[in-house]
PDB file of C-alpha atoms in Angstrom:
ATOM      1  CA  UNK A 197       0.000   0.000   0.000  1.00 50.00           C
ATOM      2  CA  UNK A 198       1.238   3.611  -0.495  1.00 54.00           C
ATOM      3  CA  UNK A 199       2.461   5.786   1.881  1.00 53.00           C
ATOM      4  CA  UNK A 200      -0.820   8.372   1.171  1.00 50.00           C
ATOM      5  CA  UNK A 201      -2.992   5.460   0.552  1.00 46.00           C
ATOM      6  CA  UNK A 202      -2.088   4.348   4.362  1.00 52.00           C
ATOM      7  CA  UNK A 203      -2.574   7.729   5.563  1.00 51.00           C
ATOM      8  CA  UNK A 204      -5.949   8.191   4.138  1.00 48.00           C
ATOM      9  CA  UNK A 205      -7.310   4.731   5.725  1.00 47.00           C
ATOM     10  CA  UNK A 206      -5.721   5.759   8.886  1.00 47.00           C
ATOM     11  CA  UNK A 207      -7.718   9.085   8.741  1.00 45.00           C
ATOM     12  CA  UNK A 208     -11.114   7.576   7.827  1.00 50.00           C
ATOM     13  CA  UNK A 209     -10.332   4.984  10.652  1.00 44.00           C
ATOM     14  CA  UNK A 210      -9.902   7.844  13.235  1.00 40.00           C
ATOM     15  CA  UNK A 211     -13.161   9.527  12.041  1.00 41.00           C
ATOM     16  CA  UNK A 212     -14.954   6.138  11.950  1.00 43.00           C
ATOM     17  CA  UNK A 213     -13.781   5.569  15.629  1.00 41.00           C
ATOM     18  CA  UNK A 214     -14.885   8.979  16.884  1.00 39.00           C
ATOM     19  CA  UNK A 215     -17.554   9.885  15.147  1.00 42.00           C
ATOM     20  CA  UNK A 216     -20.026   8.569  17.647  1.00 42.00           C
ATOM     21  CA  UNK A 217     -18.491  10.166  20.413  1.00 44.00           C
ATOM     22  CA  UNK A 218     -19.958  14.158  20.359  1.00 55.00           C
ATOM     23  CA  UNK A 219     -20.309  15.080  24.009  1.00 68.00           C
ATOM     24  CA  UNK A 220     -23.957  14.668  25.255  1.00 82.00           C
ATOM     25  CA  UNK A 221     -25.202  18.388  26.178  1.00 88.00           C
ATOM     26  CA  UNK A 222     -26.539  18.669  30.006  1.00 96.00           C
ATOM     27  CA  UNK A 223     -29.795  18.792  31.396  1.00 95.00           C
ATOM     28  CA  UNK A 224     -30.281  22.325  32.907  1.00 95.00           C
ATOM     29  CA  UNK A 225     -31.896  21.574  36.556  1.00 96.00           C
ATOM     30  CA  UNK A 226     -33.104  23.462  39.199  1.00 96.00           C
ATOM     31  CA  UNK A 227     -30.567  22.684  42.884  1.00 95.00           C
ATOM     32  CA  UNK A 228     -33.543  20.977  44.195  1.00 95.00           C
ATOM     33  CA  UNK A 229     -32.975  18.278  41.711  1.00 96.00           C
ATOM     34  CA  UNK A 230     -29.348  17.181  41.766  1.00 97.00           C
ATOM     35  CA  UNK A 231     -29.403  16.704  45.827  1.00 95.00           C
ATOM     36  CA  UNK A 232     -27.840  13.468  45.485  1.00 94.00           C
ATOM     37  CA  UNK A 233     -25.678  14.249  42.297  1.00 96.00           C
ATOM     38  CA  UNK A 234     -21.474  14.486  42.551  1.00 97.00           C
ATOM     39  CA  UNK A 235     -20.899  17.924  42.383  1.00 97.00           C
ATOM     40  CA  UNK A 236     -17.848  18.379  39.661  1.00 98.00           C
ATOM     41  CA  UNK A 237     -17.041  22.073  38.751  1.00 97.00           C
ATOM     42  CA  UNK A 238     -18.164  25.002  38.115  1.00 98.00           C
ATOM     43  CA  UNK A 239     -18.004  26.263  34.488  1.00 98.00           C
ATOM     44  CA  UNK A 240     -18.065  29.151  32.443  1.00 97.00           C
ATOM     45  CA  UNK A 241     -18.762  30.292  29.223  1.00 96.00           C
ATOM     46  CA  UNK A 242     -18.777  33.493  27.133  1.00 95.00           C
ATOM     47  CA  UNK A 243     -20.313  35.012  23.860  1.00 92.00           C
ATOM     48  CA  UNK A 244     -16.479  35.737  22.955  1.00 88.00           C
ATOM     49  CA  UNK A 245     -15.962  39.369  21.691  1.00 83.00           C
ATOM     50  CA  UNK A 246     -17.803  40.646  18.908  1.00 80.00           C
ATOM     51  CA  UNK A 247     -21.334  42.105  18.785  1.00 78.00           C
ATOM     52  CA  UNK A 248     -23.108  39.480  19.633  1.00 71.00           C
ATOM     53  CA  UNK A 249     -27.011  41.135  20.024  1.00 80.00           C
ATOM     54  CA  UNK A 250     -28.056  37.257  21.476  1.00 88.00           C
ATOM     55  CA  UNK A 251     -25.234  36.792  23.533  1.00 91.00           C
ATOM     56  CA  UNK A 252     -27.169  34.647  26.115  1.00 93.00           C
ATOM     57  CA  UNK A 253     -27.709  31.572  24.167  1.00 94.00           C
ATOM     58  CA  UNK A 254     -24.056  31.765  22.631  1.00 93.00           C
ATOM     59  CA  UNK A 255     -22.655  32.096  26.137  1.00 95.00           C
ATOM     60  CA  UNK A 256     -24.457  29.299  27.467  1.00 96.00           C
ATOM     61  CA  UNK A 257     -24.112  26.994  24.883  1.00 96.00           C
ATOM     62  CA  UNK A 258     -20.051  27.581  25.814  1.00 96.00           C
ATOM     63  CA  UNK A 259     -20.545  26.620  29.242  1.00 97.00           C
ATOM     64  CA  UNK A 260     -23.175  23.382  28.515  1.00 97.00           C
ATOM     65  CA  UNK A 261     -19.607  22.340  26.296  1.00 97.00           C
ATOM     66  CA  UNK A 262     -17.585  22.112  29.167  1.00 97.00           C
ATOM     67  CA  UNK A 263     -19.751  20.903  31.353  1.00 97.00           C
ATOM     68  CA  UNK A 264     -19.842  17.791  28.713  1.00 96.00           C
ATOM     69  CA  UNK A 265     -16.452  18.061  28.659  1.00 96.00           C
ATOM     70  CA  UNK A 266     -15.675  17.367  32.513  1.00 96.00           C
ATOM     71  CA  UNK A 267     -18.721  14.545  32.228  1.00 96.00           C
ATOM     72  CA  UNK A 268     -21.847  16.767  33.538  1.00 97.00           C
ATOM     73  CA  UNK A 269     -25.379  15.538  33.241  1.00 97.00           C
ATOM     74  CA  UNK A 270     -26.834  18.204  34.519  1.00 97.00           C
ATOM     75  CA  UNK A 271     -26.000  21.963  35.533  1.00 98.00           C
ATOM     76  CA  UNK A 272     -27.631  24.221  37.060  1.00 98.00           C
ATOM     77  CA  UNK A 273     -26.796  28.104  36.449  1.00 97.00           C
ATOM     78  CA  UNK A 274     -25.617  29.950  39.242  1.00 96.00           C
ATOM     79  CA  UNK A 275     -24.843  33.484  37.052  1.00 95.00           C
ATOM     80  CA  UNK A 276     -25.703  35.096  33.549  1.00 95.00           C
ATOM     81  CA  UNK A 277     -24.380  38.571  33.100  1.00 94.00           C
ATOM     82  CA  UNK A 278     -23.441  40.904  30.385  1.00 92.00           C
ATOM     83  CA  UNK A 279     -19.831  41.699  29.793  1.00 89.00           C
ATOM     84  CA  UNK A 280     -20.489  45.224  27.799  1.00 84.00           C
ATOM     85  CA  UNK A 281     -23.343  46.399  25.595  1.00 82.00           C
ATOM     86  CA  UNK A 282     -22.927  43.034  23.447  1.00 87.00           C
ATOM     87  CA  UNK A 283     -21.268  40.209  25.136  1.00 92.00           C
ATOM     88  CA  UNK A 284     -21.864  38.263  28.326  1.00 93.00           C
ATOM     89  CA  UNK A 285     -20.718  35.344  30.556  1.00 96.00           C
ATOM     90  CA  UNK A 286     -22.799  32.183  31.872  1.00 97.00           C
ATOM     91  CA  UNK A 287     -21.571  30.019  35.157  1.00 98.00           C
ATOM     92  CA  UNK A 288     -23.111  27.143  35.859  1.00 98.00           C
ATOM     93  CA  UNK A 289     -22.611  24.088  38.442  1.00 98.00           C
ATOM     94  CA  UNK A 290     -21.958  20.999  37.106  1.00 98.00           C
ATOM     95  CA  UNK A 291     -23.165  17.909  38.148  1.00 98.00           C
ATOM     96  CA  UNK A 292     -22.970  14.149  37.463  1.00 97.00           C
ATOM     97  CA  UNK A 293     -25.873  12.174  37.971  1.00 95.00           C
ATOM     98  CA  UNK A 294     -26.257   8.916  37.782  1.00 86.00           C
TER      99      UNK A 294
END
């Protein structure tokens, strides 16, 4: 086999092996619900810098990533604020539940 032939069935192996493994997004929750749950970190996210007029969902989509990241199934948000006129932050606590 070729030297770019092997390369290119390594790559499509690598994307065959990971394509099934997108981070599950968690469940936002109220405190009252993850008594119980292993507390894990809390996380932030932000709209980045630009002008963003729907920063909110931007933000918090950012922070629901890492959460996945660190293994979260649920988080519960502790602080949205704006960071200017067009940009904010979102903290949340994440949770595992199982």
């Amino acid at each position: 086999m070729s030297s770019s032939l092997s390369r290119a069935a390594l790559a499509i192996a690598v994307l065959a092996a990971t394509a099934g493994t997108a981070l599950a997004r968690p469940d936002e929750v109220s405190e009252a619900q993850v008594r119980g749950c292993q507390y894990l970190s809390t996380v932030a996210g932000s709209s980045g810098y630009g002008k963003h007029f729907g920063w909110q969902p931007i933000a918090k989509a950012d922070a629901e990533k890492r959460a996945g990241a660190i293994g979260a199934t649920h988080i519960v948000w502790s602080d949205i604020r704006p960071v200017g006129a067009f940009n904010g932050e979102a903290r949340a606590k994440a949770y595992a539940c199982r």
